[in-house]
Tab-separated table of C-alpha atoms and ligand atoms in Angstrom:
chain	number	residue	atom	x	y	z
A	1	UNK	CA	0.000	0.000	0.000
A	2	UNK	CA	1.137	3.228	-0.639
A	3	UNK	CA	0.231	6.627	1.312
A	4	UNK	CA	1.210	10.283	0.414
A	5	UNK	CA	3.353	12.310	2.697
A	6	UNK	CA	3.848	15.965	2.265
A	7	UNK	CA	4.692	16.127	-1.410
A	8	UNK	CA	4.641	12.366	-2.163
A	9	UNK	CA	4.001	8.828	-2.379
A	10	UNK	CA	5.931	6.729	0.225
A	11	UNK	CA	5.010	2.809	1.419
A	12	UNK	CA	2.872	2.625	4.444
A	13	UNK	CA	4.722	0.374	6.399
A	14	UNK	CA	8.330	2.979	5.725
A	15	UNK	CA	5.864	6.566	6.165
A	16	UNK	CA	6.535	8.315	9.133
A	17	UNK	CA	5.597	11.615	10.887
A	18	UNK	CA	7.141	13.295	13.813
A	19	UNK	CA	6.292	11.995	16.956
A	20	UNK	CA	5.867	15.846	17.951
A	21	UNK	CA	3.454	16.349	15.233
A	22	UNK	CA	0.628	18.090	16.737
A	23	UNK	CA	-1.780	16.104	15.191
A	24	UNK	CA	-0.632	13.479	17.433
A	25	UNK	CA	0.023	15.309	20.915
A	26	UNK	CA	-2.760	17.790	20.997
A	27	UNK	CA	-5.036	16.854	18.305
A	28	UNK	CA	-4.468	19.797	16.050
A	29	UNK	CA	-5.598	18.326	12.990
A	30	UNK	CA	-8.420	18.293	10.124
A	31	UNK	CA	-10.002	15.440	8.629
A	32	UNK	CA	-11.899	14.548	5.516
A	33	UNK	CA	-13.095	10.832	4.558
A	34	UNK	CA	-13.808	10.370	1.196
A	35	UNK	CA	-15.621	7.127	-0.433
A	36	UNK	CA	-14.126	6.010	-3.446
A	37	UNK	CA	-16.052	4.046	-6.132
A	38	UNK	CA	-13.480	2.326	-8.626
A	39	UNK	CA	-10.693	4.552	-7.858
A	40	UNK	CA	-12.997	7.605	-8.369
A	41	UNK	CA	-13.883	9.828	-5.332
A	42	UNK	CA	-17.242	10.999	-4.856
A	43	UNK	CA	-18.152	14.383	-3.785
A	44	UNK	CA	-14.322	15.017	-3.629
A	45	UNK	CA	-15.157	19.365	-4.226
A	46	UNK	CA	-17.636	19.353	-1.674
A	47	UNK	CA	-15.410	17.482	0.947
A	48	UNK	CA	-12.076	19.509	-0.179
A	49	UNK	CA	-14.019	22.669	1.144
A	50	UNK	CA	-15.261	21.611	4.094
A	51	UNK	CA	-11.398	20.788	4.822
A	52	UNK	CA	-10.517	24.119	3.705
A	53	UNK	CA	-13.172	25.609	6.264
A	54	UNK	CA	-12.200	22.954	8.980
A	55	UNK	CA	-8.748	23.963	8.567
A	56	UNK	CA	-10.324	28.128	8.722
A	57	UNK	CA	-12.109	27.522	12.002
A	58	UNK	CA	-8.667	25.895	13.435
A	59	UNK	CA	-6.809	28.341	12.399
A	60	UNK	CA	-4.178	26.365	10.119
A	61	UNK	CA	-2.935	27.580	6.692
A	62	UNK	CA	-5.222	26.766	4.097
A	63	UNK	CA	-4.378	23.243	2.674
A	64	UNK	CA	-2.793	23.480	-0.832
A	65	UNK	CA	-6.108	22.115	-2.432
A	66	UNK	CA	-4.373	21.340	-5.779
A	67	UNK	CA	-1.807	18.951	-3.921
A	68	UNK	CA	-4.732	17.504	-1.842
A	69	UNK	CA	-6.494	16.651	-5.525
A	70	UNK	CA	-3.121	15.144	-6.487
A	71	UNK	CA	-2.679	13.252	-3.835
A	72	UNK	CA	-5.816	11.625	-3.823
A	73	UNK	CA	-5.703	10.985	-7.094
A	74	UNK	CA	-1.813	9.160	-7.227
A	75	UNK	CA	-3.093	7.142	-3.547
A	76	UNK	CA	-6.434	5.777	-5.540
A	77	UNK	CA	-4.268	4.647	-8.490
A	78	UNK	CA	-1.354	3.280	-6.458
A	79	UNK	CA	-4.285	0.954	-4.553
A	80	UNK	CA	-6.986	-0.092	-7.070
A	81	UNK	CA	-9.997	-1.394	-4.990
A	82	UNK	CA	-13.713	-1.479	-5.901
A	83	UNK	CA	-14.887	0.349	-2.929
A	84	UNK	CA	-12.177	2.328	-0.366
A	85	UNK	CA	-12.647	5.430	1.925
A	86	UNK	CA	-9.689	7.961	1.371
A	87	UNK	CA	-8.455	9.949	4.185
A	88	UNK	CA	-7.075	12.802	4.174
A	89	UNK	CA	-5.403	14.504	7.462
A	90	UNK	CA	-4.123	18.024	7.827
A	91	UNK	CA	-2.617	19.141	11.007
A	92	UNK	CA	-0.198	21.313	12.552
A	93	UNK	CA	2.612	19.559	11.793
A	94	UNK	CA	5.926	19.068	14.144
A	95	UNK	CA	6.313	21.741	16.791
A	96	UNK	CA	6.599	22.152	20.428
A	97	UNK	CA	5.336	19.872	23.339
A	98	UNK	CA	2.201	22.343	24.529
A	99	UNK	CA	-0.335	24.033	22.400
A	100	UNK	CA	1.721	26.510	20.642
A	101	UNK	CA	2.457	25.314	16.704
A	102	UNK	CA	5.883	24.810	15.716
A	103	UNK	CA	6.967	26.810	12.218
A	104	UNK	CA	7.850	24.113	10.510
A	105	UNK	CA	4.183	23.906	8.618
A	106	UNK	CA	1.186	21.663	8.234
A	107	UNK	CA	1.510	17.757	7.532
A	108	UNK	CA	-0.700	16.483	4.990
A	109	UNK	CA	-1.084	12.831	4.596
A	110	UNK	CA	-3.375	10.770	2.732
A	111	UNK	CA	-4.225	7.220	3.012
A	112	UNK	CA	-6.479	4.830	1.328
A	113	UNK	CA	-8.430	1.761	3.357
A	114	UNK	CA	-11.207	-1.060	2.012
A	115	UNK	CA	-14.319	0.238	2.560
A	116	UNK	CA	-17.540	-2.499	3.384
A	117	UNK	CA	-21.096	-1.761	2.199
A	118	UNK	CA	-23.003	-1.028	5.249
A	119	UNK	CA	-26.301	-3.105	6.227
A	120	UNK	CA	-29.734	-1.713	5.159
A	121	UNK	CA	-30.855	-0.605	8.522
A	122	UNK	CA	-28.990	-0.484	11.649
A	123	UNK	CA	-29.960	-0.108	15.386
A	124	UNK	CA	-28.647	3.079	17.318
A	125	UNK	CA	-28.521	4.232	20.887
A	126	UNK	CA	-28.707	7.941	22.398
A	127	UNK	CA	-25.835	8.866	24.916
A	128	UNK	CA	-26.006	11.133	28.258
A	129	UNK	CA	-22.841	12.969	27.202
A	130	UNK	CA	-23.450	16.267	24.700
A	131	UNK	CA	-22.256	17.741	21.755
A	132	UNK	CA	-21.296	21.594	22.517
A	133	UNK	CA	-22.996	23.693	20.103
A	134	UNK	CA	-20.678	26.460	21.471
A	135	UNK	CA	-17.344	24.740	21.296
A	136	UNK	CA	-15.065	26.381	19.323
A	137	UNK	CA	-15.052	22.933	17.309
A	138	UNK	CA	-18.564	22.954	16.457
A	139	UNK	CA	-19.113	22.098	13.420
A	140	UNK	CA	-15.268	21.264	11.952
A	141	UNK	CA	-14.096	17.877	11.185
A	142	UNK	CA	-10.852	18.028	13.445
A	143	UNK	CA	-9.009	14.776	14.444
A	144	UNK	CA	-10.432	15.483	18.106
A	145	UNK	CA	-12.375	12.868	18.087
A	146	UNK	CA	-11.908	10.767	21.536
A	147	UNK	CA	-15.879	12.015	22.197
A	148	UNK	CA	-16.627	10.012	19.365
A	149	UNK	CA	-14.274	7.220	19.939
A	150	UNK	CA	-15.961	6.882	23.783
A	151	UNK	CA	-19.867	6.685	22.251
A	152	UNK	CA	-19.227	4.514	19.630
A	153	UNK	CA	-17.593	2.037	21.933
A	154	UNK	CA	-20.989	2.500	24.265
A	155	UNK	CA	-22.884	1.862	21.053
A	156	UNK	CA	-21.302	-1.354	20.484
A	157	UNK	CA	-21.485	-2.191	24.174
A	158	UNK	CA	-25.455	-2.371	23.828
A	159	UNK	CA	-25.775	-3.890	20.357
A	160	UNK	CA	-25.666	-0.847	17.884
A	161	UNK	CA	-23.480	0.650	14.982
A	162	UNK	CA	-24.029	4.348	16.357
A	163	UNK	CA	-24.579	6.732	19.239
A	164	UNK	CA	-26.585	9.547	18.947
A	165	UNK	CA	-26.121	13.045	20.976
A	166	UNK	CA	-28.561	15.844	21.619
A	167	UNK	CA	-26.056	19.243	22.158
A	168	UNK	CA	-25.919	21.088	25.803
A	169	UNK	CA	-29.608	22.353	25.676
A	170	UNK	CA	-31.084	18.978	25.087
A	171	UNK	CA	-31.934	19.424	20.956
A	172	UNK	CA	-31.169	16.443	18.754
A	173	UNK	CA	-27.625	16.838	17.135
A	174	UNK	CA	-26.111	13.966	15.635
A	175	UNK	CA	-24.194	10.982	15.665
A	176	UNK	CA	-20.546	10.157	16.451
A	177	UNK	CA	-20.026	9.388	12.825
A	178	UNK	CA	-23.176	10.242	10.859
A	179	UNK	CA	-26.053	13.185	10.937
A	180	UNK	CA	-29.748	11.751	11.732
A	181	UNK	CA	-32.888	12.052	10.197
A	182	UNK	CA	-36.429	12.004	11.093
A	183	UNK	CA	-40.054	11.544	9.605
A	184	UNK	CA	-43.256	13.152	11.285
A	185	UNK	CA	-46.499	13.058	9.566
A	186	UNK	CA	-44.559	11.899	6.328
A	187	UNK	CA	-41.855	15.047	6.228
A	188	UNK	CA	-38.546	14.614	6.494
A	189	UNK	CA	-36.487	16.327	8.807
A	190	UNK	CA	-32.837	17.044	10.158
A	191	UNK	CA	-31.548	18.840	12.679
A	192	UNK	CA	-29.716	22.573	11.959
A	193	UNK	CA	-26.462	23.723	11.964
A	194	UNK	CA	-26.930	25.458	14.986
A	195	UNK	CA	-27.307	22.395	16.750
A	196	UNK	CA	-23.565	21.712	16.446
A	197	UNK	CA	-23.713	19.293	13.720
A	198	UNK	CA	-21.348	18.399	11.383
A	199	UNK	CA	-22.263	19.995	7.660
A	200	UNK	CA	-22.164	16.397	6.497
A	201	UNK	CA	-21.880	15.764	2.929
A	202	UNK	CA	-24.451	12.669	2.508
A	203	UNK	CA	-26.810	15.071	4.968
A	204	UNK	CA	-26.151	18.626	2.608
A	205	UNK	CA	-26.902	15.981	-0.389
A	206	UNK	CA	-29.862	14.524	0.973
A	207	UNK	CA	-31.334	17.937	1.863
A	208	UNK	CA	-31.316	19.022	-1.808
A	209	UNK	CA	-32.679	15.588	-3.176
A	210	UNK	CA	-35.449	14.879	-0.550
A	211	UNK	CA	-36.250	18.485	0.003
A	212	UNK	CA	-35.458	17.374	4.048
A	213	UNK	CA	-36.371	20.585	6.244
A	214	UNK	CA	-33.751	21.807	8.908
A	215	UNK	CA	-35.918	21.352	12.145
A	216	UNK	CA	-34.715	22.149	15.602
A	217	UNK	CA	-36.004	19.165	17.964
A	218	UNK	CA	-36.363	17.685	20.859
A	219	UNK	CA	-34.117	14.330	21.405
A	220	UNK	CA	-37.037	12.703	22.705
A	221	UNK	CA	-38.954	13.303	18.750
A	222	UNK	CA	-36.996	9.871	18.235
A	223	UNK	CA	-39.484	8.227	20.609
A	224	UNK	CA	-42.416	9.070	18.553
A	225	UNK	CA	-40.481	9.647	14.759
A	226	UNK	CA	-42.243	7.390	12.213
A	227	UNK	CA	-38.889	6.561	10.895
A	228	UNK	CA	-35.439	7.404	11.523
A	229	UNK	CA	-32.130	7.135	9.188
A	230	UNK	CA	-29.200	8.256	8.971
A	231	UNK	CA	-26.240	9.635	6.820
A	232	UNK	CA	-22.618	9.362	6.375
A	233	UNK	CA	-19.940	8.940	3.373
A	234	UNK	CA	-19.547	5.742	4.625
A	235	UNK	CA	-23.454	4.445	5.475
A	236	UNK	CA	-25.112	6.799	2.640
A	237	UNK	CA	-28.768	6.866	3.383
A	238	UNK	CA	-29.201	4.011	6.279
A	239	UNK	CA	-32.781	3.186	7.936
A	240	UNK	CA	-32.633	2.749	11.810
A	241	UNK	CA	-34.493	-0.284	12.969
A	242	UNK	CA	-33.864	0.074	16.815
A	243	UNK	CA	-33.328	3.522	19.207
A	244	UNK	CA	-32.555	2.382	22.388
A	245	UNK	CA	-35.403	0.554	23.166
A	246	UNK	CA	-37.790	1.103	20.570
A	247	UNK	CA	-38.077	-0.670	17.914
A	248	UNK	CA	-39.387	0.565	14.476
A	249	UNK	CA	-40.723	-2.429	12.659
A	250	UNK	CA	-41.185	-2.303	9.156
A	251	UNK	CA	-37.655	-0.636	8.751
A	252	UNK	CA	-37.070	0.836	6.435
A	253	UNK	CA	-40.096	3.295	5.854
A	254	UNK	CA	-41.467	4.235	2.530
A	255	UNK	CA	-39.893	7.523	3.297
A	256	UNK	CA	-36.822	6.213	3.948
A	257	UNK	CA	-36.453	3.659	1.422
A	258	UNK	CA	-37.589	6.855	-1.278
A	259	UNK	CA	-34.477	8.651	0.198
A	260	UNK	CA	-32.094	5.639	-0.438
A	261	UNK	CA	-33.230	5.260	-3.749
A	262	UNK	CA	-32.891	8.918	-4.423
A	263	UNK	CA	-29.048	8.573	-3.123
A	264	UNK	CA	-28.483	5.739	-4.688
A	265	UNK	CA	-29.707	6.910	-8.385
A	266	UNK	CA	-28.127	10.166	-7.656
A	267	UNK	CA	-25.305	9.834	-5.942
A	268	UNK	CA	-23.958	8.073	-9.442
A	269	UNK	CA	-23.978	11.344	-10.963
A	270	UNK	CA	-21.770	12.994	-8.467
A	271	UNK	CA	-18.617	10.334	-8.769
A	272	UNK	CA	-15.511	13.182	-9.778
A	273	UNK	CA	-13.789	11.942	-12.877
B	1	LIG	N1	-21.106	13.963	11.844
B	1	LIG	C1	-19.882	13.609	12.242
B	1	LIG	C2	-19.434	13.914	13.630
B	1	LIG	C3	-19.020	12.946	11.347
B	1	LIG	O1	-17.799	12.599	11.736
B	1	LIG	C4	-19.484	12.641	10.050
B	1	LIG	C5	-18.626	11.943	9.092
B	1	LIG	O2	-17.655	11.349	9.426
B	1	LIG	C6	-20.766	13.019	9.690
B	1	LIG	C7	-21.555	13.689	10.603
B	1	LIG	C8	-21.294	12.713	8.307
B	1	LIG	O3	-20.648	13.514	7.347
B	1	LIG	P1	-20.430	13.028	5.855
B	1	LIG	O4	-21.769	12.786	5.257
B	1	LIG	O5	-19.726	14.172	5.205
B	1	LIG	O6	-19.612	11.784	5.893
């Protein structure tokens, strides 16, 4: 397998960073994973802003998109594989022990792994922690993720493939991984940026497919939701079957399975040569 390392392609096993990369000791970093269909990346403009605005909000140069584009481009040839998820990191490179950056400028690596198609529906629990709508975070994909690393692991602990937070004032947010979805009285709805979300891809592309309104709501709205599903580069559209306790037979919905037919006719169309 090969990888690329600020400016080029090296072997995985031989690539190293600095073990004072501040990626690494303070989790100064931006993130982007990117499915790959064939060696082509989907959605690869829309994700190589959000890094740009990830990177913004952390205050790291902007990434050197046309690199990023090469990069991805010489990884997916260097690893043909039907279906792989491309990541791409960003951080602050080597520097100091402490949360000052060192001047030696960002490290950009990206990386290619097999990617599985996910199961039609999926069961998902909520978790008592929150996702701060006020963080200076919200709403960037930075490699801070231990928050994420510590639900998902409670997920799995009780039988699911994802944990779902409301934010600090109770409102339905999102998952560790993935944004959620609702149906009441046959609409579809999501929850808002405010609610310190991520601006997911698969959720931004679902919005303008399904016409999906942005609805602030209650966490509890998944105790009465007619259906539930969920988004993510990885999952695309994916019908819940369980929350918690409650179990949603007849998963997935006719709403939902409309919105994964709608992504999955689509979504063809949006593959970057
Ligand atoms: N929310 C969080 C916290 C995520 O990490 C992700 C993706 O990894 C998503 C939502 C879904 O975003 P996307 O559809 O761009 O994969």
């Amino acid at each position: 397998m090969k990888v690329w390392l600020d400016g080029g392609l090296e072997d995985t096993e031989s690539a190293r960073v600095s073990v004072f990369d501040h990626g690494l000791t303070v989790g100064d970093g931006v993130f982007e994973t990117v499915k790959a269909v064939d060696g082509r990346p989907f959605a690869l403009t829309r994700h190589l802003d959000r890094l740009s605005r990830s990177a913004r909000g952390l205050g790291l140069p902007d990434p050197d998109l046309d690199e990023v584009r090469r990069a991805c481009a010489a990884v997916l040839e260097a690893n043909p594989m039907p279906l792989g998820r491309l990541r791409i990191t960003y951080t602050g490179g080597h520097g100091p022990l402490g949360s000052d950056r060192g001047e030696d400028g960002p490290t950009l690596v990206v990386a290619l792994g097999a990617a599985a198609r996910r199961p039609d529906s999926t069961a998902v629990v909520t978790v008592p922690w929150t996702r701060n709508e006020r963080s200076a975070l919200a709403g960037l994909k930075t490699t801070s993720y231990g928050e994420n690393v510590v639900a998902l692991a409670r997920a799995h602990e009780q039988g699911a493939s994802e944990a779902l937070f409301a934010n600090t004032t109770g409102r339905l947010c999102e998952g560790t991984g993935s944004n959620v979805f609702v149906v009441l009285d046959g609409e579809i709805h999501t929850p808002p940026l405010a609610s310190g979300c991520l601006a997911g891809i698969t959720r931004e592309l679902t919005i303008e497919w399904t016409g999906a309104r942005e609805t602030d709501l209650p966490l509890d709205v998944l105790e009465r939701a007619e259906e539930v599903f969920l988004t993510s580069t990885l999952r695309d559209v994916q019908a819940v079957h369980r929350v918690d306790d409650r179990e949603l037979p007849g998963t997935p919905g006719p709403v939902t399975a409309k919105a994964m037919r709608i992504f999955e006719e689509r979504s063809g169309d949006d593959l970057d040569p």
